[in-house]
CSV table of C-alpha atoms in Angstrom, one decimal:
chain,number,residue,atom,x,y,z
Z,1,UNK,CA,4.4,22.7,-26.6
Z,2,UNK,CA,2.1,23.1,-23.6
Z,3,UNK,CA,3.4,22.2,-20.2
Z,4,UNK,CA,1.2,20.1,-18.0
Z,5,UNK,CA,-0.1,21.9,-14.8
Z,6,UNK,CA,1.7,20.7,-11.7
Z,7,UNK,CA,-0.5,18.3,-9.8
Z,8,UNK,CA,-1.1,18.9,-6.1
Z,9,UNK,CA,0.7,16.4,-3.8
Z,10,UNK,CA,-1.4,14.0,-1.8
Z,11,UNK,CA,-0.5,15.8,1.4
Z,12,UNK,CA,-1.7,19.1,0.0
Z,13,UNK,CA,-5.0,17.5,-1.1
Z,14,UNK,CA,-5.5,16.0,2.3
Z,15,UNK,CA,-4.9,19.3,4.0
Z,16,UNK,CA,-7.3,21.1,1.7
Z,17,UNK,CA,-9.9,18.4,2.4
Z,18,UNK,CA,-9.3,18.7,6.2
Z,19,UNK,CA,-9.6,22.5,6.2
Z,20,UNK,CA,-12.7,22.5,4.0
Z,21,UNK,CA,-14.3,19.8,6.2
Z,22,UNK,CA,-13.6,21.8,9.4
Z,23,UNK,CA,-15.0,25.0,7.8
Z,24,UNK,CA,-18.1,23.2,6.5
Z,25,UNK,CA,-18.8,21.6,9.9
Z,26,UNK,CA,-18.4,24.9,11.7
Z,27,UNK,CA,-20.8,26.7,9.3
Z,28,UNK,CA,-23.4,24.0,9.7
Z,29,UNK,CA,-23.1,23.9,13.5
Z,30,UNK,CA,-23.4,27.7,13.8
Z,31,UNK,CA,-25.9,28.6,11.1
Z,32,UNK,CA,-27.7,25.5,9.7
Z,33,UNK,CA,-28.1,23.1,12.7
Z,34,UNK,CA,-31.8,23.7,13.0
Z,35,UNK,CA,-32.6,22.7,9.4
Z,36,UNK,CA,-33.9,19.1,9.4
Z,37,UNK,CA,-32.8,18.4,5.8
Z,38,UNK,CA,-29.2,19.5,6.5
Z,39,UNK,CA,-29.0,17.4,9.7
Z,40,UNK,CA,-30.7,14.2,8.3
Z,41,UNK,CA,-29.4,14.1,4.8
Z,42,UNK,CA,-26.0,15.9,4.9
Z,43,UNK,CA,-24.6,15.5,8.4
Z,44,UNK,CA,-26.1,12.1,9.3
Z,45,UNK,CA,-26.4,11.1,5.6
Z,46,UNK,CA,-23.6,12.2,3.3
Z,47,UNK,CA,-20.9,13.0,6.0
Z,48,UNK,CA,-21.6,9.9,8.1
Z,49,UNK,CA,-21.8,7.5,5.2
Z,50,UNK,CA,-18.8,8.9,3.4
Z,51,UNK,CA,-16.6,9.0,6.5
Z,52,UNK,CA,-17.7,5.5,7.6
Z,53,UNK,CA,-16.9,4.0,4.2
Z,54,UNK,CA,-13.4,5.7,4.2
Z,55,UNK,CA,-12.6,4.2,7.7
Z,56,UNK,CA,-14.1,0.8,6.7
Z,57,UNK,CA,-11.9,0.8,3.6
Z,58,UNK,CA,-8.8,1.5,5.6
Z,59,UNK,CA,-9.7,-1.2,8.2
Z,60,UNK,CA,-10.5,-3.6,5.4
Z,61,UNK,CA,-6.8,-3.7,4.4
Z,62,UNK,CA,-5.3,-4.0,7.9
Z,63,UNK,CA,-5.7,-7.8,8.5
Z,64,UNK,CA,-4.6,-9.0,5.0
Z,65,UNK,CA,-1.7,-6.4,4.9
Z,66,UNK,CA,-0.4,-7.3,8.4
Z,67,UNK,CA,-0.7,-11.1,7.8
Z,68,UNK,CA,0.6,-11.2,4.3
Z,69,UNK,CA,3.5,-8.7,4.7
Z,70,UNK,CA,4.6,-10.3,8.0
Z,71,UNK,CA,4.6,-13.8,6.4
Z,72,UNK,CA,6.7,-12.4,3.6
Z,73,UNK,CA,9.1,-10.8,6.0
Z,74,UNK,CA,9.4,-13.8,8.3
Z,75,UNK,CA,9.7,-16.4,5.5
Z,76,UNK,CA,12.9,-14.8,4.3
Z,77,UNK,CA,14.7,-15.2,7.6
Z,78,UNK,CA,17.3,-17.9,7.3
Z,79,UNK,CA,18.2,-17.6,11.0
Z,80,UNK,CA,15.5,-17.7,13.7
Z,81,UNK,CA,17.7,-15.8,16.1
Z,82,UNK,CA,17.4,-12.8,13.8
Z,83,UNK,CA,13.7,-12.7,14.7
Z,84,UNK,CA,14.5,-12.7,18.4
Z,85,UNK,CA,17.0,-9.9,18.0
Z,86,UNK,CA,14.5,-7.9,15.9
Z,87,UNK,CA,11.7,-8.4,18.4
Z,88,UNK,CA,14.0,-7.5,21.4
Z,89,UNK,CA,15.2,-4.3,19.8
Z,90,UNK,CA,11.7,-3.2,18.7
Z,91,UNK,CA,10.1,-3.9,22.1
Z,92,UNK,CA,13.0,-2.1,24.0
Z,93,UNK,CA,12.7,1.0,21.8
Z,94,UNK,CA,8.9,1.2,22.2
Z,95,UNK,CA,9.1,0.8,26.0
Z,96,UNK,CA,11.8,3.5,26.1
Z,97,UNK,CA,9.9,6.0,24.1
Z,98,UNK,CA,6.8,5.4,26.2
Z,99,UNK,CA,8.8,6.0,29.5
Z,100,UNK,CA,10.3,9.2,28.0
Z,101,UNK,CA,6.8,10.3,26.9
Z,102,UNK,CA,5.2,9.9,30.4
Z,103,UNK,CA,8.2,11.5,32.1
Z,104,UNK,CA,8.0,14.5,29.8
Z,105,UNK,CA,4.2,14.8,30.3
Z,106,UNK,CA,4.5,14.7,34.1
Z,107,UNK,CA,7.2,17.3,34.0
Z,108,UNK,CA,5.1,19.6,31.8
Z,109,UNK,CA,2.0,19.0,33.9
Z,110,UNK,CA,3.9,19.8,37.2
Z,111,UNK,CA,5.5,23.0,35.8
Z,112,UNK,CA,2.4,24.5,34.0
Z,113,UNK,CA,-0.2,23.3,36.7
Z,114,UNK,CA,-3.2,23.0,34.3
Z,115,UNK,CA,-5.5,21.8,37.1
Z,116,UNK,CA,-4.9,24.6,39.5
Z,117,UNK,CA,-8.2,26.2,40.3
Z,118,UNK,CA,-10.2,23.8,38.1
Z,119,UNK,CA,-14.0,23.6,38.6
Z,120,UNK,CA,-14.9,20.1,39.9
Z,121,UNK,CA,-18.6,20.7,39.4
Z,122,UNK,CA,-18.4,19.1,35.9
Z,123,UNK,CA,-17.1,15.8,37.3
Z,124,UNK,CA,-19.5,13.0,37.0
Z,125,UNK,CA,-19.3,9.3,37.8
Z,126,UNK,CA,-16.9,7.3,35.6
Z,127,UNK,CA,-16.8,3.6,35.7
Z,128,UNK,CA,-13.6,2.1,34.3
Z,129,UNK,CA,-13.4,-1.4,32.9
Z,130,UNK,CA,-11.0,-3.7,34.5
Z,131,UNK,CA,-7.7,-4.2,32.7
Z,132,UNK,CA,-6.5,-7.7,32.0
Z,133,UNK,CA,-3.3,-8.9,33.8
Z,134,UNK,CA,0.0,-9.1,31.8
Z,135,UNK,CA,-0.3,-12.9,32.1
Z,136,UNK,CA,-3.7,-12.9,30.5
Z,137,UNK,CA,-2.5,-10.7,27.7
Z,138,UNK,CA,0.4,-13.1,27.0
Z,139,UNK,CA,-1.9,-16.1,26.9
Z,140,UNK,CA,-4.3,-14.2,24.7
Z,141,UNK,CA,-1.6,-13.5,22.2
Z,142,UNK,CA,-1.7,-17.1,21.0
Z,143,UNK,CA,-4.8,-17.8,18.8
Z,144,UNK,CA,-6.9,-21.0,19.2
Z,145,UNK,CA,-8.5,-20.2,15.9
Z,146,UNK,CA,-6.4,-18.0,13.5
Z,147,UNK,CA,-9.4,-17.4,11.2
Z,148,UNK,CA,-11.5,-16.1,14.1
Z,149,UNK,CA,-8.5,-13.9,15.1
Z,150,UNK,CA,-8.5,-12.3,11.7
Z,151,UNK,CA,-12.3,-11.9,11.7
Z,152,UNK,CA,-12.1,-10.1,15.0
Z,153,UNK,CA,-9.0,-8.0,14.0
Z,154,UNK,CA,-7.0,-9.2,17.0
Z,155,UNK,CA,-3.6,-7.8,15.9
Z,156,UNK,CA,-1.4,-9.5,18.5
Z,157,UNK,CA,-2.8,-13.0,17.6
Z,158,UNK,CA,-2.4,-12.3,13.9
Z,159,UNK,CA,1.2,-11.2,14.4
Z,160,UNK,CA,2.0,-14.5,16.3
Z,161,UNK,CA,0.3,-16.7,13.8
Z,162,UNK,CA,1.9,-14.9,10.8
Z,163,UNK,CA,5.4,-15.3,12.4
Z,164,UNK,CA,4.9,-19.0,13.0
Z,165,UNK,CA,3.5,-19.5,9.5
Z,166,UNK,CA,6.4,-17.6,8.0
Z,167,UNK,CA,9.0,-19.7,9.9
Z,168,UNK,CA,7.2,-22.8,8.7
Z,169,UNK,CA,7.4,-21.6,5.1
Z,170,UNK,CA,11.2,-20.9,5.5
Z,171,UNK,CA,11.7,-24.4,6.9
Z,172,UNK,CA,9.5,-26.2,4.2
Z,173,UNK,CA,12.1,-26.3,1.4
Z,174,UNK,CA,10.7,-26.3,-2.2
Z,175,UNK,CA,7.1,-26.3,-1.1
Z,176,UNK,CA,7.8,-23.3,1.1
Z,177,UNK,CA,9.5,-21.4,-1.8
Z,178,UNK,CA,6.3,-21.8,-3.9
Z,179,UNK,CA,4.1,-20.6,-1.1
Z,180,UNK,CA,6.4,-17.7,-0.4
Z,181,UNK,CA,6.2,-16.6,-4.1
Z,182,UNK,CA,2.4,-16.5,-3.8
Z,183,UNK,CA,2.6,-14.4,-0.7
Z,184,UNK,CA,5.1,-12.0,-2.3
Z,185,UNK,CA,2.7,-11.5,-5.2
Z,186,UNK,CA,-0.2,-11.0,-2.8
Z,187,UNK,CA,1.8,-8.4,-1.0
Z,188,UNK,CA,2.4,-6.4,-4.2
Z,189,UNK,CA,-1.4,-6.5,-5.0
Z,190,UNK,CA,-2.3,-5.3,-1.4
Z,191,UNK,CA,0.2,-2.4,-1.6
Z,192,UNK,CA,-1.5,-1.4,-4.9
Z,193,UNK,CA,-4.8,-1.4,-3.1
Z,194,UNK,CA,-3.3,1.0,-0.5
Z,195,UNK,CA,-2.1,3.3,-3.3
Z,196,UNK,CA,-5.6,3.2,-4.8
Z,197,UNK,CA,-7.2,4.1,-1.5
Z,198,UNK,CA,-4.9,7.1,-1.0
Z,199,UNK,CA,-6.5,8.7,-4.0
Z,200,UNK,CA,-9.9,9.0,-2.3
Z,201,UNK,CA,-8.3,10.0,1.0
Z,202,UNK,CA,-9.0,13.8,0.6
Z,203,UNK,CA,-12.7,13.1,0.3
Z,204,UNK,CA,-12.8,10.7,3.2
Z,205,UNK,CA,-10.9,13.3,5.4
Z,206,UNK,CA,-13.4,16.0,4.3
Z,207,UNK,CA,-16.4,13.9,5.4
Z,208,UNK,CA,-14.8,12.9,8.8
Z,209,UNK,CA,-13.8,16.5,9.7
Z,210,UNK,CA,-17.2,17.9,8.5
Z,211,UNK,CA,-19.1,15.4,10.7
Z,212,UNK,CA,-16.8,15.9,13.7
Z,213,UNK,CA,-17.0,19.7,13.7
Z,214,UNK,CA,-20.8,19.8,13.4
Z,215,UNK,CA,-20.9,18.3,16.9
Z,216,UNK,CA,-17.6,19.5,18.5
Z,217,UNK,CA,-18.3,22.7,20.4
Z,218,UNK,CA,-15.5,25.1,21.3
Z,219,UNK,CA,-16.9,25.7,24.8
Z,220,UNK,CA,-15.5,22.3,25.9
Z,221,UNK,CA,-12.0,23.3,24.8
Z,222,UNK,CA,-12.3,26.8,26.3
Z,223,UNK,CA,-13.2,25.4,29.8
Z,224,UNK,CA,-10.2,23.0,29.6
Z,225,UNK,CA,-7.9,25.3,27.6
Z,226,UNK,CA,-4.9,24.9,29.9
Z,227,UNK,CA,-5.2,21.1,29.9
Z,228,UNK,CA,-5.7,21.0,26.2
Z,229,UNK,CA,-2.7,23.3,25.5
Z,230,UNK,CA,-0.3,21.3,27.8
Z,231,UNK,CA,-1.3,17.9,26.3
Z,232,UNK,CA,-1.1,19.1,22.7
Z,233,UNK,CA,2.1,21.0,23.3
Z,234,UNK,CA,3.8,18.1,25.0
Z,235,UNK,CA,2.7,15.7,22.1
Z,236,UNK,CA,4.2,18.0,19.5
Z,237,UNK,CA,7.4,18.5,21.6
Z,238,UNK,CA,7.8,14.7,22.0
Z,239,UNK,CA,7.3,14.1,18.3
Z,240,UNK,CA,9.8,16.7,17.2
Z,241,UNK,CA,12.4,16.6,19.9
Z,242,UNK,CA,12.4,13.1,21.3
Z,243,UNK,CA,11.9,11.3,18.0
Z,244,UNK,CA,14.1,13.7,16.1
Z,245,UNK,CA,17.0,13.2,18.6
Z,246,UNK,CA,16.6,9.4,18.7
Z,247,UNK,CA,16.6,9.2,14.9
Z,248,UNK,CA,19.7,11.3,14.6
Z,249,UNK,CA,21.5,9.6,17.5
Z,250,UNK,CA,20.8,6.0,16.4
Z,251,UNK,CA,20.9,6.3,12.6
Z,252,UNK,CA,22.6,9.6,11.8
Z,253,UNK,CA,19.8,10.3,9.3
Z,254,UNK,CA,18.2,13.7,8.9
Z,255,UNK,CA,15.0,14.2,11.0
Z,256,UNK,CA,13.9,16.9,8.6
Z,257,UNK,CA,13.8,14.4,5.7
Z,258,UNK,CA,11.9,12.0,7.9
Z,259,UNK,CA,9.2,14.4,9.0
Z,260,UNK,CA,8.8,15.6,5.4
Z,261,UNK,CA,8.2,12.0,4.2
Z,262,UNK,CA,5.8,11.3,7.1
Z,263,UNK,CA,3.3,14.0,6.0
Z,264,UNK,CA,0.8,11.7,4.4
Z,265,UNK,CA,0.8,9.1,7.2
Z,266,UNK,CA,0.4,11.8,9.8
Z,267,UNK,CA,-2.6,13.3,8.0
Z,268,UNK,CA,-4.2,9.9,7.8
Z,269,UNK,CA,-3.6,9.2,11.5
Z,270,UNK,CA,-4.9,12.7,12.5
Z,271,UNK,CA,-8.1,12.3,10.5
Z,272,UNK,CA,-8.9,8.7,11.5
Z,273,UNK,CA,-7.7,8.8,15.1
Z,274,UNK,CA,-6.8,5.1,14.8
Z,275,UNK,CA,-3.3,3.7,14.6
Z,276,UNK,CA,-4.7,0.4,13.4
Z,277,UNK,CA,-6.6,2.0,10.5
Z,278,UNK,CA,-3.5,3.9,9.5
Z,279,UNK,CA,-1.3,0.7,9.3
Z,280,UNK,CA,-1.6,0.4,5.5
Z,281,UNK,CA,-0.4,4.0,5.0
Z,282,UNK,CA,2.3,3.8,7.7
Z,283,UNK,CA,3.6,0.5,6.1
Z,284,UNK,CA,3.7,2.1,2.6
Z,285,UNK,CA,5.5,5.2,4.0
Z,286,UNK,CA,8.1,3.0,5.8
Z,287,UNK,CA,8.9,0.8,2.8
Z,288,UNK,CA,8.3,3.0,-0.3
Z,289,UNK,CA,9.4,6.4,1.1
Z,290,UNK,CA,11.7,5.8,4.0
Z,291,UNK,CA,13.4,2.8,2.4
Z,292,UNK,CA,13.0,0.2,5.2
Z,293,UNK,CA,12.7,-3.4,4.0
Z,294,UNK,CA,9.4,-5.2,4.3
Z,295,UNK,CA,11.2,-7.8,6.5
Z,296,UNK,CA,11.5,-5.2,9.3
Z,297,UNK,CA,8.5,-2.9,8.6
Z,298,UNK,CA,6.1,-5.8,8.5
Z,299,UNK,CA,7.0,-6.6,12.1
Z,300,UNK,CA,7.7,-3.2,13.7
Z,301,UNK,CA,4.7,-1.3,12.3
Z,302,UNK,CA,1.8,-3.6,13.3
Z,303,UNK,CA,3.5,-4.3,16.7
Z,304,UNK,CA,3.9,-0.5,17.2
Z,305,UNK,CA,0.2,0.2,16.3
Z,306,UNK,CA,-0.7,-2.3,19.1
Z,307,UNK,CA,1.7,-1.6,21.9
Z,308,UNK,CA,3.4,1.8,21.2
Z,309,UNK,CA,1.2,4.3,23.0
Z,310,UNK,CA,3.4,7.4,23.5
Z,311,UNK,CA,0.6,9.7,22.8
Z,312,UNK,CA,-1.7,8.0,25.2
Z,313,UNK,CA,1.1,8.0,27.8
Z,314,UNK,CA,1.5,11.8,27.5
Z,315,UNK,CA,-2.3,12.2,27.9
Z,316,UNK,CA,-2.1,10.1,31.1
Z,317,UNK,CA,0.8,12.0,32.5
Z,318,UNK,CA,-0.8,15.4,32.0
Z,319,UNK,CA,-4.2,14.1,33.1
Z,320,UNK,CA,-2.7,12.6,36.3
Z,321,UNK,CA,-1.1,16.0,37.2
Z,322,UNK,CA,-4.3,17.8,36.2
Z,323,UNK,CA,-6.6,15.6,38.3
Z,324,UNK,CA,-4.2,15.7,41.3
Z,325,UNK,CA,-4.1,19.5,41.1
Z,326,UNK,CA,-7.9,19.8,40.7
Z,327,UNK,CA,-8.5,17.6,43.7
Z,328,UNK,CA,-5.7,19.3,45.7
Z,329,UNK,CA,-3.7,16.1,46.1
Z,330,UNK,CA,0.1,16.4,46.4
Z,331,UNK,CA,2.0,13.7,44.6
Z,332,UNK,CA,5.4,12.6,45.9
Z,333,UNK,CA,8.4,11.6,43.8
Z,334,UNK,CA,7.6,8.0,44.5
Z,335,UNK,CA,4.1,8.6,43.1
Z,336,UNK,CA,5.6,10.0,39.9
Z,337,UNK,CA,7.9,7.0,39.5
Z,338,UNK,CA,4.9,4.7,40.1
Z,339,UNK,CA,3.0,6.5,37.3
Z,340,UNK,CA,6.0,6.2,34.9
Z,341,UNK,CA,6.3,2.4,35.6
Z,342,UNK,CA,2.6,1.7,35.5
Z,343,UNK,CA,1.9,3.6,32.3
Z,344,UNK,CA,5.0,2.1,30.5
Z,345,UNK,CA,4.2,-1.5,31.5
Z,346,UNK,CA,0.4,-1.0,30.9
Z,347,UNK,CA,1.1,-0.1,27.3
Z,348,UNK,CA,2.0,-3.7,26.7
Z,349,UNK,CA,-0.4,-5.2,29.4
Z,350,UNK,CA,-3.4,-3.6,27.8
Z,351,UNK,CA,-2.4,-4.0,24.2
Z,352,UNK,CA,-5.3,-4.6,21.8
Z,353,UNK,CA,-8.0,-3.9,24.5
Z,354,UNK,CA,-10.8,-1.6,23.3
Z,355,UNK,CA,-10.9,1.8,25.0
Z,356,UNK,CA,-7.3,1.2,26.1
Z,357,UNK,CA,-6.5,4.9,26.8
Z,358,UNK,CA,-9.1,5.3,29.5
Z,359,UNK,CA,-8.4,1.9,31.0
Z,360,UNK,CA,-4.7,2.7,31.3
Z,361,UNK,CA,-5.5,6.1,32.8
Z,362,UNK,CA,-7.8,4.4,35.4
Z,363,UNK,CA,-5.0,2.0,36.3
Z,364,UNK,CA,-2.5,5.0,36.7
Z,365,UNK,CA,-5.0,7.0,38.9
Z,366,UNK,CA,-5.6,3.9,41.1
Z,367,UNK,CA,-1.9,3.4,41.5
Z,368,UNK,CA,-1.4,6.8,43.1
Z,369,UNK,CA,-4.7,7.0,44.9
Z,370,UNK,CA,-6.4,9.6,42.8
Z,371,UNK,CA,-10.2,9.5,42.2
Z,372,UNK,CA,-11.1,7.7,38.9
Z,373,UNK,CA,-14.1,10.0,38.6
Z,374,UNK,CA,-11.7,12.8,37.6
Z,375,UNK,CA,-11.5,11.2,34.1
Z,376,UNK,CA,-15.0,12.6,33.4
Z,377,UNK,CA,-13.5,16.1,33.7
Z,378,UNK,CA,-11.3,15.7,30.6
Z,379,UNK,CA,-13.5,13.6,28.3
Z,380,UNK,CA,-15.0,16.7,26.6
Z,381,UNK,CA,-11.7,17.3,24.7
Z,382,UNK,CA,-10.5,13.8,24.5
Z,383,UNK,CA,-11.7,13.2,20.9
Z,384,UNK,CA,-9.7,16.0,19.5
Z,385,UNK,CA,-6.6,15.1,21.5
Z,386,UNK,CA,-7.0,11.5,20.4
Z,387,UNK,CA,-6.4,12.7,16.8
Z,388,UNK,CA,-3.2,14.4,17.7
Z,389,UNK,CA,-1.8,11.6,19.9
Z,390,UNK,CA,-2.6,9.0,17.1
Z,391,UNK,CA,-0.5,11.1,14.7
Z,392,UNK,CA,2.3,11.1,17.3
Z,393,UNK,CA,2.0,7.3,17.9
Z,394,UNK,CA,2.4,6.4,14.2
Z,395,UNK,CA,5.4,8.8,14.0
Z,396,UNK,CA,7.0,6.9,16.8
Z,397,UNK,CA,6.3,3.6,15.0
Z,398,UNK,CA,8.1,4.9,12.0
Z,399,UNK,CA,11.1,6.2,13.9
Z,400,UNK,CA,11.6,2.9,15.6
Z,401,UNK,CA,11.1,1.1,12.2
Z,402,UNK,CA,13.9,3.3,10.8
Z,403,UNK,CA,16.2,2.7,13.8
Z,404,UNK,CA,15.7,-1.1,13.8
Z,405,UNK,CA,15.9,-1.2,9.9
Z,406,UNK,CA,19.2,0.7,9.9
Z,407,UNK,CA,20.7,-1.4,12.7
Z,408,UNK,CA,19.8,-4.6,10.9
Z,409,UNK,CA,21.2,-3.3,7.6
Z,410,UNK,CA,17.7,-3.6,6.1
Z,411,UNK,CA,17.3,0.0,4.9
Z,412,UNK,CA,17.8,1.6,1.5
Z,413,UNK,CA,19.6,4.9,2.5
Z,414,UNK,CA,19.5,6.2,-1.1
Z,415,UNK,CA,15.7,5.8,-1.1
Z,416,UNK,CA,15.5,7.6,2.3
Z,417,UNK,CA,17.3,10.6,0.9
Z,418,UNK,CA,15.5,10.6,-2.5
Z,419,UNK,CA,12.8,13.4,-2.2
Z,420,UNK,CA,10.7,11.7,-4.9
Z,421,UNK,CA,10.9,8.1,-3.5
Z,422,UNK,CA,7.4,6.6,-3.4
Z,423,UNK,CA,5.8,9.2,-5.5
Z,424,UNK,CA,5.7,7.0,-8.6
Z,425,UNK,CA,4.0,4.3,-6.5
Z,426,UNK,CA,1.2,6.7,-5.8
Z,427,UNK,CA,0.4,7.0,-9.5
Z,428,UNK,CA,-2.2,4.3,-10.1
Z,429,UNK,CA,-3.2,4.1,-13.7
Z,430,UNK,CA,-6.8,2.9,-14.0
Z,431,UNK,CA,-6.8,2.9,-17.8
Z,432,UNK,CA,-4.4,2.5,-20.6
Z,433,UNK,CA,-2.8,5.6,-22.0
């Protein structure tokens, strides 16, 4: 009897797609960039179209997934105070990890001195958009038109409406039970869609990497090697050390098991550079592989994708130190504390704002009197760093989801420890045997 050849895991296929994409992009940039056919029909044609369709497919699922899963989770709450406790814990953990991230980044930036002797000749004018006040953000969280909020993909407004809708279902008796049943069925269908999409992920990742590396020159990285190394090193350190220790301290669970199960979501986040686009995969990982109930994950994951910006905070901390050193400005301990406070609060105050990373950095630089024009110095490598910090952000979302889920007794520990949990859910049969 013949044994079936072992099928490659999704993570392995995504890594293969990523490596092949990077190699293809590099070869085209170095040897084929002058050929019109290659540029017009392969780079701007096949790669651009394939990558864009993949990102669009991920984003397509975000609004229905966030809304439906959050309604399902909220409608099962018998006590409204549970929601307040859940929200308070989640927000507290997200703000704590952001404060730790910015502190770690400032420490690393001060020790390594990446901006010492930097050439300021490359700095050009940079005009930062004005960030909204915290009050404006809070007012903006409440939708005047929920359908319009969904059309625009305003995550905070969708979260607020879904919570209120779920509470109303819980309070509506028999009618609410019938509606809850419909939403639970919808949630199952959407999760199947996510599993379906994961099968085409290696191809989407290949197109994205190939397109990126036909334009990404290594000269930009070389000129900012010290800055790039400090930011990427601090991101990895924060992900492994801070998150690993927090998970062990607050749940007693194995960080090694956690990081192993996060492989797929991390690959998605790295290749898309978008926490929002990765929500469907993060949600599936949290519920199917890590064992957190939908009641918790449907709240913590979308909220984390909106306000948890540890990766961005690390970039800001190192960038602040880098720009201060490059402009020969000495920062005091008070300045460092101001940076920590500003970046931590800004992660909530600028939630959901496009270009949030640069807006937050401009706010931080203004707070300590550094020239905003310094941002132009680091923009050359920001795209690649954005990929790494997105992977760190969604890892933080999942750690907090596990911590809150365990504390609320809404976590299947056996599923967390099961090395094969979630694998059967990835097998989507498109035809009958």
